[in-house]
PDB file of C-alpha atoms in Angstrom:
ATOM      1  CA  GLU O   1      53.067   8.145-126.169  1.00  0.00           C
ATOM      2  CA  PRO O   2      53.690  10.420-129.155  1.00  0.00           C
ATOM      3  CA  GLU O   3      57.194  11.805-129.436  1.00  0.00           C
ATOM      4  CA  VAL O   4      59.346  14.053-131.557  1.00  0.00           C
ATOM      5  CA  THR O   5      61.891  12.163-133.628  1.00  0.00           C
ATOM      6  CA  GLN O   6      65.063  13.427-135.278  1.00  0.00           C
ATOM      7  CA  THR O   7      67.345  11.969-137.905  1.00  0.00           C
ATOM      8  CA  PRO O   8      70.174  11.319-138.154  1.00  0.00           C
ATOM      9  CA  SER O   9      71.365  10.966-134.585  1.00  0.00           C
ATOM     10  CA  HIS O  10      74.888  11.906-135.670  1.00  0.00           C
ATOM     11  CA  GLN O  11      75.987  13.693-138.842  1.00  0.00           C
ATOM     12  CA  VAL O  12      79.602  14.208-139.827  1.00  0.00           C
ATOM     13  CA  THR O  13      80.336  16.590-142.690  1.00  0.00           C
ATOM     14  CA  GLN O  14      83.150  18.523-144.274  1.00  0.00           C
ATOM     15  CA  MET O  15      83.355  22.283-143.884  1.00  0.00           C
ATOM     16  CA  GLY O  16      81.517  24.027-146.692  1.00  0.00           C
ATOM     17  CA  GLN O  17      79.087  21.188-147.306  1.00  0.00           C
ATOM     18  CA  GLU O  18      75.335  21.461-147.014  1.00  0.00           C
ATOM     19  CA  VAL O  19      73.513  19.474-144.365  1.00  0.00           C
ATOM     20  CA  ILE O  20      69.846  18.869-143.731  1.00  0.00           C
ATOM     21  CA  LEU O  21      68.685  17.868-140.287  1.00  0.00           C
ATOM     22  CA  ARG O  22      65.294  16.254-140.113  1.00  0.00           C
ATOM     23  CA  CYS O  23      62.612  16.283-137.490  1.00  0.00           C
ATOM     24  CA  VAL O  24      59.178  14.743-137.268  1.00  0.00           C
ATOM     25  CA  PRO O  25      57.133  16.720-134.744  1.00  0.00           C
ATOM     26  CA  ILE O  26      54.146  15.300-132.900  1.00  0.00           C
ATOM     27  CA  SER O  27      51.368  14.979-135.436  1.00  0.00           C
ATOM     28  CA  ASN O  28      48.795  17.455-134.144  1.00  0.00           C
ATOM     29  CA  HIS O  29      51.320  20.098-133.113  1.00  0.00           C
ATOM     30  CA  LEU O  30      51.342  23.460-134.838  1.00  0.00           C
ATOM     31  CA  TYR O  31      54.460  25.318-133.688  1.00  0.00           C
ATOM     32  CA  PHE O  32      57.970  24.119-134.304  1.00  0.00           C
ATOM     33  CA  TYR O  33      61.368  25.136-133.020  1.00  0.00           C
ATOM     34  CA  TRP O  34      65.051  24.492-133.534  1.00  0.00           C
ATOM     35  CA  TYR O  35      67.590  24.933-130.769  1.00  0.00           C
ATOM     36  CA  ARG O  36      71.266  24.086-130.650  1.00  0.00           C
ATOM     37  CA  GLN O  37      73.835  23.375-127.967  1.00  0.00           C
ATOM     38  CA  ILE O  38      77.512  23.791-128.643  1.00  0.00           C
ATOM     39  CA  LEU O  39      79.491  21.437-126.419  1.00  0.00           C
ATOM     40  CA  GLY O  40      79.834  22.895-122.936  1.00  0.00           C
ATOM     41  CA  GLN O  41      77.617  25.867-123.676  1.00  0.00           C
ATOM     42  CA  LYS O  42      73.960  26.769-123.268  1.00  0.00           C
ATOM     43  CA  VAL O  43      71.061  25.491-125.307  1.00  0.00           C
ATOM     44  CA  GLU O  44      70.309  28.376-127.688  1.00  0.00           C
ATOM     45  CA  PHE O  45      67.142  29.210-129.588  1.00  0.00           C
ATOM     46  CA  LEU O  46      67.535  29.324-133.366  1.00  0.00           C
ATOM     47  CA  VAL O  47      64.126  29.682-134.948  1.00  0.00           C
ATOM     48  CA  SER O  48      60.405  29.148-134.504  1.00  0.00           C
ATOM     49  CA  PHE O  49      57.999  28.240-137.291  1.00  0.00           C
ATOM     50  CA  TYR O  50      54.242  28.376-137.660  1.00  0.00           C
ATOM     51  CA  ASN O  51      51.834  28.174-140.547  1.00  0.00           C
ATOM     52  CA  ASN O  52      54.634  27.607-143.036  1.00  0.00           C
ATOM     53  CA  GLU O  53      56.624  30.643-142.095  1.00  0.00           C
ATOM     54  CA  ILE O  54      59.238  31.736-139.602  1.00  0.00           C
ATOM     55  CA  SER O  55      57.702  33.325-136.500  1.00  0.00           C
ATOM     56  CA  GLU O  56      60.914  34.393-134.852  1.00  0.00           C
ATOM     57  CA  LYS O  57      64.621  33.838-135.345  1.00  0.00           C
ATOM     58  CA  SER O  58      67.723  34.552-133.341  1.00  0.00           C
ATOM     59  CA  GLU O  59      70.820  36.378-134.542  1.00  0.00           C
ATOM     60  CA  ILE O  60      72.488  32.984-134.920  1.00  0.00           C
ATOM     61  CA  PHE O  61      70.003  32.094-137.656  1.00  0.00           C
ATOM     62  CA  ASP O  62      71.680  33.906-140.528  1.00  0.00           C
ATOM     63  CA  ASP O  63      71.388  33.427-144.290  1.00  0.00           C
ATOM     64  CA  GLN O  64      73.214  30.102-144.089  1.00  0.00           C
ATOM     65  CA  PHE O  65      70.267  28.595-142.255  1.00  0.00           C
ATOM     66  CA  SER O  66      66.807  27.798-143.541  1.00  0.00           C
ATOM     67  CA  VAL O  67      63.833  25.805-142.345  1.00  0.00           C
ATOM     68  CA  GLU O  68      61.116  24.075-144.223  1.00  0.00           C
ATOM     69  CA  ARG O  69      58.086  21.917-143.695  1.00  0.00           C
ATOM     70  CA  PRO O  70      58.111  20.101-147.028  1.00  0.00           C
ATOM     71  CA  ASP O  71      55.153  17.881-146.242  1.00  0.00           C
ATOM     72  CA  GLY O  72      52.669  17.310-143.459  1.00  0.00           C
ATOM     73  CA  SER O  73      55.093  15.566-141.179  1.00  0.00           C
ATOM     74  CA  ASN O  74      58.732  16.644-141.613  1.00  0.00           C
ATOM     75  CA  PHE O  75      60.362  19.818-140.372  1.00  0.00           C
ATOM     76  CA  THR O  76      63.885  20.382-141.628  1.00  0.00           C
ATOM     77  CA  LEU O  77      66.809  22.622-140.809  1.00  0.00           C
ATOM     78  CA  LYS O  78      69.258  23.239-143.639  1.00  0.00           C
ATOM     79  CA  ILE O  79      72.719  24.680-143.251  1.00  0.00           C
ATOM     80  CA  ARG O  80      73.957  25.690-146.706  1.00  0.00           C
ATOM     81  CA  SER O  81      77.684  25.896-146.163  1.00  0.00           C
ATOM     82  CA  THR O  82      78.739  24.468-142.837  1.00  0.00           C
ATOM     83  CA  LYS O  83      81.433  26.038-140.721  1.00  0.00           C
ATOM     84  CA  LEU O  84      83.492  24.489-137.956  1.00  0.00           C
ATOM     85  CA  GLU O  85      81.538  26.517-135.403  1.00  0.00           C
ATOM     86  CA  ASP O  86      78.278  24.898-136.520  1.00  0.00           C
ATOM     87  CA  SER O  87      79.359  21.733-134.726  1.00  0.00           C
ATOM     88  CA  ALA O  88      76.740  21.263-132.027  1.00  0.00           C
ATOM     89  CA  MET O  89      73.764  19.239-130.871  1.00  0.00           C
ATOM     90  CA  TYR O  90      70.633  20.404-132.662  1.00  0.00           C
ATOM     91  CA  PHE O  91      67.263  19.921-130.963  1.00  0.00           C
ATOM     92  CA  CYS O  92      63.862  20.099-132.593  1.00  0.00           C
ATOM     93  CA  ALA O  93      60.786  20.902-130.490  1.00  0.00           C
ATOM     94  CA  SER O  94      57.075  21.238-131.087  1.00  0.00           C
ATOM     95  CA  ILE O  95      54.124  22.593-129.212  1.00  0.00           C
ATOM     96  CA  ALA O  96      50.446  21.886-129.621  1.00  0.00           C
ATOM     97  CA  ASP O  97      48.776  25.247-129.364  1.00  0.00           C
ATOM     98  CA  ARG O  98      50.582  28.448-128.545  1.00  0.00           C
ATOM     99  CA  SER O  99      47.400  30.105-127.429  1.00  0.00           C
ATOM    100  CA  LEU O 100      47.105  27.808-124.444  1.00  0.00           C
ATOM    101  CA  ALA O 101      48.906  29.170-121.454  1.00  0.00           C
ATOM    102  CA  HIS O 102      52.221  27.608-120.469  1.00  0.00           C
ATOM    103  CA  ASN O 103      52.120  24.792-122.963  1.00  0.00           C
ATOM    104  CA  GLU O 104      54.951  22.303-122.785  1.00  0.00           C
ATOM    105  CA  GLN O 105      57.467  22.163-125.601  1.00  0.00           C
ATOM    106  CA  PHE O 106      58.213  18.574-126.601  1.00  0.00           C
ATOM    107  CA  PHE O 107      61.800  17.949-127.650  1.00  0.00           C
ATOM    108  CA  GLY O 108      63.437  15.385-129.871  1.00  0.00           C
ATOM    109  CA  PRO O 109      66.606  13.478-128.875  1.00  0.00           C
ATOM    110  CA  GLY O 110      68.826  15.751-130.932  1.00  0.00           C
ATOM    111  CA  THR O 111      71.195  15.418-133.876  1.00  0.00           C
ATOM    112  CA  ARG O 112      74.876  15.769-133.170  1.00  0.00           C
ATOM    113  CA  LEU O 113      76.500  17.645-136.067  1.00  0.00           C
ATOM    114  CA  THR O 114      80.262  17.425-136.421  1.00  0.00           C
ATOM    115  CA  VAL O 115      81.920  19.670-139.006  1.00  0.00           C
ATOM    116  CA  LEU O 116      85.469  18.705-139.941  1.00  0.00           C
TER     117      LEU O 116
ATOM    118  CA  GLY B   1      68.262  40.259-122.479  1.00  0.00           C
ATOM    119  CA  ASN B   2      66.983  37.214-120.675  1.00  0.00           C
ATOM    120  CA  SER B   3      69.440  34.760-119.185  1.00  0.00           C
ATOM    121  CA  VAL B   4      69.591  31.685-116.990  1.00  0.00           C
ATOM    122  CA  THR B   5      72.557  30.732-114.844  1.00  0.00           C
ATOM    123  CA  GLN B   6      73.035  27.256-113.435  1.00  0.00           C
ATOM    124  CA  MET B   7      75.604  26.075-110.960  1.00  0.00           C
ATOM    125  CA  GLU B   8      78.672  24.409-112.414  1.00  0.00           C
ATOM    126  CA  GLY B   9      78.774  20.666-112.649  1.00  0.00           C
ATOM    127  CA  PRO B  10      79.002  17.772-112.818  1.00  0.00           C
ATOM    128  CA  VAL B  11      77.403  16.622-109.602  1.00  0.00           C
ATOM    129  CA  THR B  12      77.965  13.135-108.205  1.00  0.00           C
ATOM    130  CA  LEU B  13      75.891  11.869-105.296  1.00  0.00           C
ATOM    131  CA  SER B  14      75.272   8.618-103.510  1.00  0.00           C
ATOM    132  CA  GLU B  15      71.803   7.088-103.655  1.00  0.00           C
ATOM    133  CA  GLU B  16      69.379   8.589-101.131  1.00  0.00           C
ATOM    134  CA  ALA B  17      71.408  11.788-100.809  1.00  0.00           C
ATOM    135  CA  PHE B  18      69.731  15.209-100.869  1.00  0.00           C
ATOM    136  CA  LEU B  19      69.982  17.126-104.119  1.00  0.00           C
ATOM    137  CA  THR B  20      70.025  20.850-104.764  1.00  0.00           C
ATOM    138  CA  ILE B  21      70.761  22.296-108.187  1.00  0.00           C
ATOM    139  CA  ASN B  22      70.883  26.079-108.227  1.00  0.00           C
ATOM    140  CA  CYS B  23      69.317  28.203-110.932  1.00  0.00           C
ATOM    141  CA  THR B  24      69.013  31.969-111.126  1.00  0.00           C
ATOM    142  CA  TYR B  25      67.572  34.057-113.895  1.00  0.00           C
ATOM    143  CA  THR B  26      67.488  37.533-115.367  1.00  0.00           C
ATOM    144  CA  ALA B  27      64.358  38.704-117.160  1.00  0.00           C
ATOM    145  CA  THR B  28      62.682  42.016-117.741  1.00  0.00           C
ATOM    146  CA  GLY B  29      59.168  40.855-116.980  1.00  0.00           C
ATOM    147  CA  TYR B  30      57.558  37.923-115.212  1.00  0.00           C
ATOM    148  CA  PRO B  31      58.704  34.756-116.929  1.00  0.00           C
ATOM    149  CA  SER B  32      57.521  31.216-116.515  1.00  0.00           C
ATOM    150  CA  LEU B  33      60.249  28.919-115.226  1.00  0.00           C
ATOM    151  CA  PHE B  34      60.975  25.333-116.153  1.00  0.00           C
ATOM    152  CA  TRP B  35      63.235  22.431-115.352  1.00  0.00           C
ATOM    153  CA  TYR B  36      63.901  20.033-118.211  1.00  0.00           C
ATOM    154  CA  VAL B  37      65.708  16.702-117.861  1.00  0.00           C
ATOM    155  CA  GLN B  38      67.580  14.754-120.513  1.00  0.00           C
ATOM    156  CA  TYR B  39      68.163  11.070-119.886  1.00  0.00           C
ATOM    157  CA  PRO B  40      70.915   9.369-121.906  1.00  0.00           C
ATOM    158  CA  GLY B  41      69.963   9.020-125.561  1.00  0.00           C
ATOM    159  CA  GLU B  42      66.657  10.849-125.164  1.00  0.00           C
ATOM    160  CA  GLY B  43      65.278  14.320-125.795  1.00  0.00           C
ATOM    161  CA  LEU B  44      64.675  17.028-123.234  1.00  0.00           C
ATOM    162  CA  GLN B  45      61.595  16.281-121.123  1.00  0.00           C
ATOM    163  CA  LEU B  46      59.721  18.760-119.004  1.00  0.00           C
ATOM    164  CA  LEU B  47      60.281  17.873-115.360  1.00  0.00           C
ATOM    165  CA  LEU B  48      58.350  20.669-113.685  1.00  0.00           C
ATOM    166  CA  LYS B  49      57.343  24.270-114.125  1.00  0.00           C
ATOM    167  CA  ALA B  50      56.120  27.330-112.240  1.00  0.00           C
ATOM    168  CA  THR B  51      54.315  30.208-113.848  1.00  0.00           C
ATOM    169  CA  LYS B  52      54.246  32.904-111.177  1.00  0.00           C
ATOM    170  CA  ALA B  53      56.031  34.033-108.056  1.00  0.00           C
ATOM    171  CA  ASP B  54      55.858  31.666-105.061  1.00  0.00           C
ATOM    172  CA  ASP B  55      54.488  28.831-107.189  1.00  0.00           C
ATOM    173  CA  LYS B  56      56.040  25.466-106.446  1.00  0.00           C
ATOM    174  CA  GLY B  57      56.460  22.992-109.266  1.00  0.00           C
ATOM    175  CA  SER B  58      56.798  19.328-108.367  1.00  0.00           C
ATOM    176  CA  ASN B  59      57.143  16.012-110.142  1.00  0.00           C
ATOM    177  CA  LYS B  60      58.761  12.626-109.435  1.00  0.00           C
ATOM    178  CA  GLY B  61      59.909  13.821-106.001  1.00  0.00           C
ATOM    179  CA  PHE B  62      61.587  16.920-107.419  1.00  0.00           C
ATOM    180  CA  GLU B  63      60.496  20.382-106.354  1.00  0.00           C
ATOM    181  CA  ALA B  64      61.358  23.954-107.264  1.00  0.00           C
ATOM    182  CA  THR B  65      59.893  27.218-105.976  1.00  0.00           C
ATOM    183  CA  TYR B  66      59.686  30.386-108.043  1.00  0.00           C
ATOM    184  CA  ARG B  67      61.413  33.022-105.899  1.00  0.00           C
ATOM    185  CA  LYS B  68      60.980  36.447-107.415  1.00  0.00           C
ATOM    186  CA  GLU B  69      62.860  38.255-104.644  1.00  0.00           C
ATOM    187  CA  THR B  70      66.003  36.223-105.296  1.00  0.00           C
ATOM    188  CA  THR B  71      65.242  35.520-108.994  1.00  0.00           C
ATOM    189  CA  SER B  72      65.847  31.846-108.348  1.00  0.00           C
ATOM    190  CA  PHE B  73      64.294  28.479-109.172  1.00  0.00           C
ATOM    191  CA  HIS B  74      66.455  25.925-107.409  1.00  0.00           C
ATOM    192  CA  LEU B  75      65.727  22.242-107.982  1.00  0.00           C
ATOM    193  CA  GLU B  76      65.606  19.935-104.957  1.00  0.00           C
ATOM    194  CA  LYS B  77      64.985  16.294-104.218  1.00  0.00           C
ATOM    195  CA  GLY B  78      65.101  14.731-100.809  1.00  0.00           C
ATOM    196  CA  SER B  79      66.438  11.327-101.798  1.00  0.00           C
ATOM    197  CA  VAL B  80      67.959  10.739-105.227  1.00  0.00           C
ATOM    198  CA  GLN B  81      67.959   7.424-107.049  1.00  0.00           C
ATOM    199  CA  VAL B  82      70.331   5.952-109.599  1.00  0.00           C
ATOM    200  CA  SER B  83      67.587   6.442-112.198  1.00  0.00           C
ATOM    201  CA  ASP B  84      67.777  10.220-111.638  1.00  0.00           C
ATOM    202  CA  SER B  85      71.167  10.288-113.357  1.00  0.00           C
ATOM    203  CA  ALA B  86      70.677  12.706-116.248  1.00  0.00           C
ATOM    204  CA  VAL B  87      71.362  16.230-117.461  1.00  0.00           C
ATOM    205  CA  TYR B  88      69.148  18.912-115.896  1.00  0.00           C
ATOM    206  CA  PHE B  89      68.365  22.203-117.636  1.00  0.00           C
ATOM    207  CA  CYS B  90      66.772  25.270-116.097  1.00  0.00           C
ATOM    208  CA  ALA B  91      64.856  27.443-118.558  1.00  0.00           C
ATOM    209  CA  LEU B  92      62.539  30.419-118.793  1.00  0.00           C
ATOM    210  CA  SER B  93      59.998  31.593-121.289  1.00  0.00           C
ATOM    211  CA  ASP B  94      60.202  34.998-122.863  1.00  0.00           C
ATOM    212  CA  PRO B  95      57.972  37.188-120.687  1.00  0.00           C
ATOM    213  CA  LEU B  96      57.233  39.539-123.547  1.00  0.00           C
ATOM    214  CA  THR B  97      55.590  36.895-125.684  1.00  0.00           C
ATOM    215  CA  GLY B  98      54.296  34.462-123.124  1.00  0.00           C
ATOM    216  CA  ALA B  99      55.101  30.964-121.994  1.00  0.00           C
ATOM    217  CA  ASN B 100      54.600  29.404-125.391  1.00  0.00           C
ATOM    218  CA  SER B 101      57.384  31.189-127.156  1.00  0.00           C
ATOM    219  CA  LYS B 102      61.062  30.391-127.257  1.00  0.00           C
ATOM    220  CA  LEU B 103      62.832  29.072-124.190  1.00  0.00           C
ATOM    221  CA  THR B 104      66.018  30.537-122.751  1.00  0.00           C
ATOM    222  CA  PHE B 105      68.141  27.775-121.215  1.00  0.00           C
ATOM    223  CA  GLY B 106      70.951  27.447-118.763  1.00  0.00           C
ATOM    224  CA  LYS B 107      74.024  25.354-119.556  1.00  0.00           C
ATOM    225  CA  GLY B 108      72.667  22.210-117.990  1.00  0.00           C
ATOM    226  CA  ILE B 109      74.247  20.159-115.271  1.00  0.00           C
ATOM    227  CA  THR B 110      75.058  16.462-115.285  1.00  0.00           C
ATOM    228  CA  LEU B 111      73.934  14.511-112.258  1.00  0.00           C
ATOM    229  CA  SER B 112      75.395  11.074-111.591  1.00  0.00           C
ATOM    230  CA  VAL B 113      73.982   8.998-108.739  1.00  0.00           C
ATOM    231  CA  ARG B 114      76.060   6.097-107.389  1.00  0.00           C
ATOM    232  CA  PRO B 115      74.378   2.993-105.963  1.00  0.00           C
TER     233      PRO B 115
END
């Protein structure tokens, strides 16, 4: 069964460093999402992406964040200068066709980011 | 704005016990409601969903009914198994942009089932 994959599973970085989290969505999916979950808190929407541009972003997704689909398979989330409060589990999700009613979002296993 | 509230956890049950996990929501329109489950080391998987009031979603013995009057979507299972041990997330879709837009999640609750 096709699945969303994410790498790495765990990333440890120093405050102020840049990190890139990688996701490979399901191959025929068109819409992509990033969510994050700070330990003990809710899963929060960060950004959605379609047709090589951001569709929607939350207030969390400030200028330190960017997303890219550099090729036909990868979908990346970059944090330019990490802060301690960026420590969280980051989930990637994809969806086949947004025009179909109530389509299921397929999630990856997450990347745990630890900022020291 | 939209929000989802789940009961506090964790929850520990013995095998074959009855399970209820409470979920209530706040939304301005008529959202679709979802339960996602995360097994250890895996991503979030859709467990069940309901798209309008009084709909009942069901899967793998789990059920949840969309109750508009109480703005609730409680998850139930009559007899849990050890394999049901996981984290359970209640979520809704943004009613302004439809079910295929971003999801608003609750905190999630960890369920542990003892043999």
